[in-house]
Amino acid sequence: MGEAIVITSGKGGVGKTTTTANIGAGLAQAGSKVALIDADIGLRNLDVVMGLENRIVYDLVDVVEGFAKLRHALIKDKRFDNLQLLPAAQTRDKTAVSPEQMKDLVETMKEEFDYVLIDSPAGIEQGFKNAIAGADKALVVATPEVSSVRDADRIIGLLEANDKRKPYLIINRIRPAMVKRGDMMDIDDMIEILAVELIGVVPEDEAIVVSTNRGEPAVMNQNSRAGEAYRQITRRLRGEEVAFPKLEEESSLFGRIRRMMGLKG
Amino acid sequence: MFDLFARVFGREDASKDVAKERLRLVLVHDRASLSPQVLDDLKTDLLKVISKYLDIDQEGFQVEFSRHDESMALVANIPIKRRRV
Ligand SMILES: Nc1ncnc2c1ncn2[C@@H]1O[C@H](COP(=O)(O)OP(=O)(O)OP(=O)(O)O)[C@@H](O)[C@H]1O
Ligand SMILES: [Mg+2]
């Protein structure tokens, strides 16, 4: 029996879909059998981030309505045989499925896959309720900004109210240089405010834009710092103990001299 | 290096501290607030309990959230006609 993990945030555009794609590819790369569900009905995107948009025949709503069999709707990834995507419907809306239906679907998929990752839409309405319905675990994505952290706090409260286990936090788009000069909240600030366990810190990285352009998750790019962060999250999800590296990418001579002088950072 | 000097010589607060403080305050309110429907339910329940002991002027019965900087309070105004017990 596999595990269902929902990736959610409250606020839109903070990196849920990017996170789902990368963790999915990361888990598959590590050998797990993985299914991704795009639960953002009406605004489907996970397919393009994964580079699978041309393979879609059926979608989640077709399956729920009994119009298509699950195995016919699942799309095989180009790179990994053990990674599949169930795309969202594009011409329907969030009310096309109910939380109960989602729960049944996820339950069925857990029999076949080690991990079922669910990409949640933004918001706290029905789309969110559908996305969390079948999940055993939740990852809350937040960027180091007031509005994003505030919305994450709301989502954490709602997950609790829905009897979900305490979620894990992914901090996305952190910019070490800004943190260093005190112009961006750091990891400790966010953990202290949200009082949840951290499972990953993903830096702002141009490689994300490039990899999204190409439809190839950055987790497969050995030179990407965000890719490295996603590889670490993957290992943590698989139960490995992985230390959080210091949020410092600075390797300039100047930086080293500063550290030698005992100055902060 | 410039930042370091700027900090030492009293530049304005680092903006992340401003962000943190604003978040702290807004979350005090967010975490305590109830939706209007739930607040209505609470009022109904409250009225039921208090009415066991006191005869209340329902017209003047008021329950509201009161915002303070550091905290949130539920403030009730319950005009009493007479006791029941
Ligand atoms: N670490 C990062 N570095 C740089 N760009 C990023 C990073 N994470 C996400 N982005 C970019 O931010 C944008 C929004 O990301 P994404 O679509 O994953 O967010 P989302 O939370 O799924 O949005 P929505 O709420 O609309 O579903 C995308 O253009 C993505 O490429
Ligand atoms: Mg998305």
XYZ file of C-alpha atoms and ligand atoms in Angstrom:
382
model
C 0.000 0.000 0.000
C 1.486 3.307 -1.088
C 1.397 6.740 0.456
C -0.601 9.706 -0.858
C 1.005 13.119 -0.479
C -0.733 16.382 -1.336
C 1.287 19.468 -2.292
C -0.624 22.580 -1.321
C -0.153 26.239 -0.348
C -3.224 28.438 -0.192
C -1.600 31.233 -2.135
C -1.262 30.777 -5.872
C 1.932 30.724 -7.851
C 4.295 29.790 -5.039
C 5.540 26.585 -6.667
C 3.122 23.701 -5.974
C 3.194 22.328 -9.508
C 6.958 22.760 -9.831
C 7.397 20.951 -6.517
C 5.062 18.096 -7.497
C 6.850 17.552 -10.812
C 10.303 17.583 -9.258
C 9.534 15.412 -6.263
C 7.677 13.005 -8.537
C 10.605 12.709 -10.921
C 13.000 12.526 -7.963
C 11.119 9.654 -6.334
C 10.900 7.827 -9.652
C 14.611 8.336 -10.234
C 15.229 6.807 -6.827
C 13.303 3.723 -7.930
C 9.839 4.220 -6.430
C 6.668 3.659 -8.382
C 5.033 7.075 -8.606
C 1.748 8.535 -9.839
C 1.075 12.260 -10.095
C -2.466 13.595 -9.977
C -3.131 17.066 -11.321
C -6.036 18.147 -9.120
C -6.114 21.661 -10.563
C -9.211 20.985 -12.671
C -9.777 23.728 -15.238
C -6.206 25.042 -14.987
C -4.164 22.019 -15.823
C -0.404 22.616 -15.792
C 1.421 19.650 -14.405
C 1.346 18.073 -17.871
C 3.327 20.919 -19.441
C 5.787 21.158 -16.566
C 6.447 17.428 -17.066
C 6.580 17.797 -20.857
C 3.706 15.340 -21.334
C 1.035 17.637 -22.739
C 0.927 15.924 -26.126
C 0.085 12.525 -24.735
C -3.174 13.285 -22.996
C -6.222 11.338 -24.104
C -8.369 11.041 -20.988
C -8.319 12.931 -17.716
C -9.194 12.720 -14.042
C -12.839 13.676 -14.555
C -13.237 11.040 -17.293
C -12.009 8.435 -14.818
C -14.176 9.626 -11.947
C -17.236 9.682 -14.170
C -16.483 6.165 -15.364
C -15.983 7.331 -18.929
C -12.404 6.041 -19.038
C -10.451 3.396 -17.169
C -7.718 4.642 -14.872
C -5.032 2.745 -16.744
C -6.116 4.349 -20.003
C -5.984 7.842 -18.556
C -2.587 7.495 -16.905
C 0.223 8.858 -19.068
C 3.654 7.289 -18.926
C 6.557 9.670 -18.374
C 9.140 9.962 -21.150
C 12.116 9.410 -18.884
C 10.929 7.006 -16.217
C 8.761 3.927 -16.774
C 7.811 3.985 -13.112
C 6.352 7.507 -13.268
C 2.825 8.257 -14.483
C 0.555 11.270 -14.638
C -3.195 11.536 -14.295
C -3.963 14.891 -15.939
C -6.669 17.312 -14.837
C -9.625 18.074 -17.066
C -9.183 21.396 -18.794
C -12.762 22.151 -19.785
C -14.450 21.389 -16.461
C -14.327 23.024 -13.058
C -13.570 22.052 -9.474
C -17.138 20.900 -8.798
C -16.868 18.148 -11.428
C -15.539 15.817 -8.724
C -16.280 15.458 -5.022
C -13.910 14.820 -2.095
C -15.399 11.325 -1.705
C -14.682 10.485 -5.330
C -11.128 11.776 -4.988
C -10.639 9.719 -1.877
C -11.766 6.546 -3.652
C -9.560 7.292 -6.638
C -6.465 7.913 -4.526
C -7.193 4.802 -2.469
C -7.297 2.711 -5.663
C -4.072 4.260 -6.951
C -2.268 3.598 -3.669
C -2.699 -0.111 -4.310
C -0.574 0.137 -7.404
C 1.908 2.911 -6.613
C 4.414 3.556 -3.834
C 3.662 7.268 -3.944
C 0.646 9.167 -5.194
C 1.442 12.885 -5.361
C -1.483 15.281 -5.634
C -0.916 18.776 -7.040
C -3.458 21.009 -5.309
C -4.946 24.139 -6.843
C -4.552 27.459 -5.037
C -7.290 28.546 -2.658
C -9.258 26.952 0.161
C -12.411 26.063 -1.735
C -13.607 22.827 -3.252
C -10.482 22.270 -5.346
C -8.393 22.297 -2.178
C -10.859 20.029 -0.381
C -10.748 17.578 -3.294
C -6.963 17.619 -3.325
C -6.536 16.839 0.365
C -9.373 14.316 0.610
C -7.325 11.195 -0.041
C -3.961 12.398 1.232
C -2.057 10.726 4.062
C 0.499 13.489 4.255
C 0.637 17.146 3.199
C 3.514 19.313 2.046
C 2.821 23.026 2.340
C 4.811 25.217 -0.045
C 5.493 28.807 0.997
C 7.776 31.547 -0.225
C 9.458 33.912 2.270
C 6.840 36.643 1.922
C 4.197 37.928 4.310
C 1.196 36.968 2.157
C 2.490 33.500 1.359
C 3.321 32.669 4.986
C -0.028 34.023 6.101
C -1.870 31.811 3.611
C 0.283 28.835 4.576
C -0.779 29.366 8.185
C -4.416 29.268 7.132
C -3.876 26.077 5.154
C -2.103 24.454 8.086
C -5.119 25.305 10.254
C -7.513 23.856 7.673
C -5.499 20.653 7.350
C -5.700 20.296 11.105
C -9.449 20.948 11.069
C -9.748 18.152 8.481
C -7.950 15.717 10.792
C -4.850 15.545 8.665
C -1.479 14.826 10.222
C 0.750 17.831 10.857
C 2.003 18.959 7.429
C 5.603 19.495 6.376
C 6.910 22.809 5.110
C 8.779 23.469 1.871
C 10.279 26.933 1.643
C 10.563 27.893 -2.000
C 12.345 30.672 -3.872
C 14.582 31.682 -1.037
C 17.349 34.101 -2.019
C 20.393 33.658 0.192
C 21.842 37.072 -0.640
C 18.646 38.821 0.436
C 18.402 36.723 3.583
C 21.949 37.659 4.405
C 21.326 41.359 4.231
C 18.170 41.011 6.299
C 15.736 41.727 3.498
C 14.131 38.305 3.355
C 12.759 36.106 6.129
C 15.059 33.192 6.787
C 14.306 29.527 7.409
C 14.161 29.852 11.193
C 11.795 32.823 10.998
C 9.337 30.823 8.919
C 9.519 27.664 11.013
C 9.041 29.678 14.171
C 5.962 31.416 12.811
C 4.317 28.371 11.241
C 5.390 25.829 13.878
C 5.671 22.923 11.449
C 8.480 20.618 10.510
C 10.688 21.603 7.593
C 11.255 19.106 4.789
C 13.011 21.256 2.203
C 14.425 24.610 1.225
C 14.492 25.368 -2.491
C 16.440 28.409 -3.644
C 15.323 30.808 -6.331
C 16.951 29.306 -9.402
C 16.899 30.229 -13.083
C 17.256 26.532 -13.862
C 13.595 26.159 -12.845
C 12.522 28.493 -15.625
C 14.777 26.782 -18.146
C 13.660 23.305 -17.132
C 10.004 24.348 -17.220
C 10.561 25.747 -20.713
C 11.844 22.354 -21.783
C 9.389 20.232 -19.799
C 12.204 18.496 -17.943
C 12.109 18.662 -14.141
C 15.179 20.377 -12.635
C 15.660 17.504 -10.203
C 17.416 15.682 -13.034
C 19.848 18.527 -13.579
C 22.947 17.841 -11.490
C 24.110 21.452 -11.794
C 20.953 23.067 -10.503
C 20.818 24.176 -6.880
C 17.034 23.851 -6.861
C 17.482 20.380 -8.376
C 19.777 19.438 -5.504
C 17.191 20.718 -3.012
C 14.508 18.554 -4.636
C 16.812 15.521 -4.546
C 17.222 16.073 -0.824
C 13.469 16.381 -0.275
C 13.031 13.138 -2.185
C 15.478 11.352 0.085
C 13.771 12.733 3.189
C 10.398 11.537 1.919
C 11.884 8.089 1.441
C 12.828 8.120 5.094
C 16.468 9.085 4.884
C 17.931 11.475 7.392
C 19.436 14.317 5.316
C 21.014 17.313 7.036
C 19.922 20.754 5.896
C 22.917 22.419 4.287
C 23.766 25.954 5.256
C 21.946 28.471 3.103
C 25.168 29.720 1.610
C 26.237 29.429 -1.938
C 28.861 32.070 -1.646
C 32.283 30.675 -2.449
C 33.924 33.879 -3.495
C 37.300 34.836 -2.125
C 35.648 37.762 -0.412
C 33.181 35.490 1.351
C 35.883 33.174 2.560
C 37.949 36.057 3.886
C 34.925 37.340 5.722
C 34.329 33.988 7.327
C 38.008 33.746 8.272
C 37.700 37.101 9.950
C 34.844 35.681 11.946
C 32.289 38.039 10.500
C 28.798 36.721 10.159
C 28.078 34.897 6.923
C 30.531 44.955 3.766
C 28.504 48.065 3.174
C 25.468 46.343 4.662
C 27.403 45.491 7.752
C 28.388 49.119 8.273
C 24.909 50.280 7.469
C 23.529 47.943 10.135
C 26.079 49.002 12.735
C 25.466 52.677 12.096
C 21.764 52.378 12.580
C 20.158 52.050 9.215
C 16.422 51.493 9.460
C 15.198 48.050 10.578
C 15.988 45.155 8.301
C 12.842 44.660 6.258
C 12.587 41.019 7.281
C 12.057 42.104 10.872
C 9.238 44.345 9.728
C 7.767 41.414 7.786
C 8.030 39.118 10.784
C 6.362 41.569 13.123
C 3.527 42.273 10.700
C 2.992 38.558 10.203
C 2.940 37.927 13.927
C 0.191 40.484 14.418
C -1.923 39.497 11.445
C -1.780 35.840 12.481
C -3.018 36.650 15.981
C -6.200 37.851 14.315
C -6.386 35.228 11.570
C -6.005 32.377 14.020
C -8.705 33.626 16.365
C -11.325 34.756 13.869
C -14.512 32.805 13.229
C -16.646 33.014 10.125
C -19.916 34.974 10.552
C -21.985 31.751 10.477
C -19.915 30.090 13.160
C -20.026 33.245 15.253
C -23.819 33.132 14.948
C -23.827 29.527 16.154
C -21.671 30.538 19.087
C -24.076 33.352 19.977
C -27.032 30.990 19.868
C -25.286 28.463 22.095
C -24.126 31.163 24.483
C -27.632 32.535 24.762
C -28.976 29.057 25.502
C -26.534 28.441 28.331
C -26.882 31.835 29.956
C -30.664 31.723 29.716
C -30.680 28.731 32.043
C -29.534 31.050 34.789
C -30.581 34.530 33.746
C -33.449 36.113 31.903
C -31.693 38.080 29.166
C -32.775 41.022 27.070
C -32.232 39.391 23.678
C -32.486 42.662 21.795
C -29.404 44.045 23.470
C -27.415 40.797 23.445
C -24.160 41.333 21.580
C -21.072 39.223 20.985
C -18.181 40.605 18.976
C -14.534 40.186 18.319
C -12.421 42.999 19.559
C -9.044 43.526 17.942
C -6.080 44.630 19.943
C -2.568 44.876 18.649
C -1.221 41.901 20.511
C -4.359 39.911 21.055
C -7.911 39.234 20.138
C -10.833 39.176 22.570
C -14.408 38.017 22.427
C -16.486 40.755 23.993
C -20.056 40.079 25.059
C -22.667 42.544 26.197
C -25.482 40.705 27.939
C -28.216 42.878 29.439
C -29.966 41.019 32.259
C -33.648 41.388 33.099
C -33.689 39.180 36.170
C -32.201 35.998 37.488
C -33.950 32.722 36.950
C -32.608 30.653 39.832
N 12.595 27.888 -6.991
C 12.168 28.592 -8.054
N 13.020 29.399 -8.742
C 12.579 30.100 -9.796
N 11.341 30.068 -10.275
C 10.444 29.302 -9.644
C 10.804 28.521 -8.495
N 9.704 27.846 -8.087
C 8.702 28.188 -8.929
N 9.131 29.059 -9.866
C 8.314 29.652 -10.945
O 7.171 30.249 -10.365
C 6.048 30.104 -11.203
C 4.900 29.475 -10.453
O 5.245 28.135 -10.139
P 4.153 26.980 -10.110
O 3.349 26.969 -11.332
O 4.863 25.734 -9.709
O 3.277 27.493 -8.894
P 1.866 26.941 -8.391
O 1.862 27.113 -6.912
O 1.624 25.582 -8.911
O 0.866 27.955 -9.078
P -0.758 27.843 -9.140
O -1.230 28.292 -7.780
O -1.138 28.768 -10.225
O -1.075 26.414 -9.407
C 6.491 29.290 -12.392
O 6.754 30.163 -13.457
C 7.770 28.629 -11.907
O 8.658 28.375 -12.956
Mg -0.065 24.795 -9.985
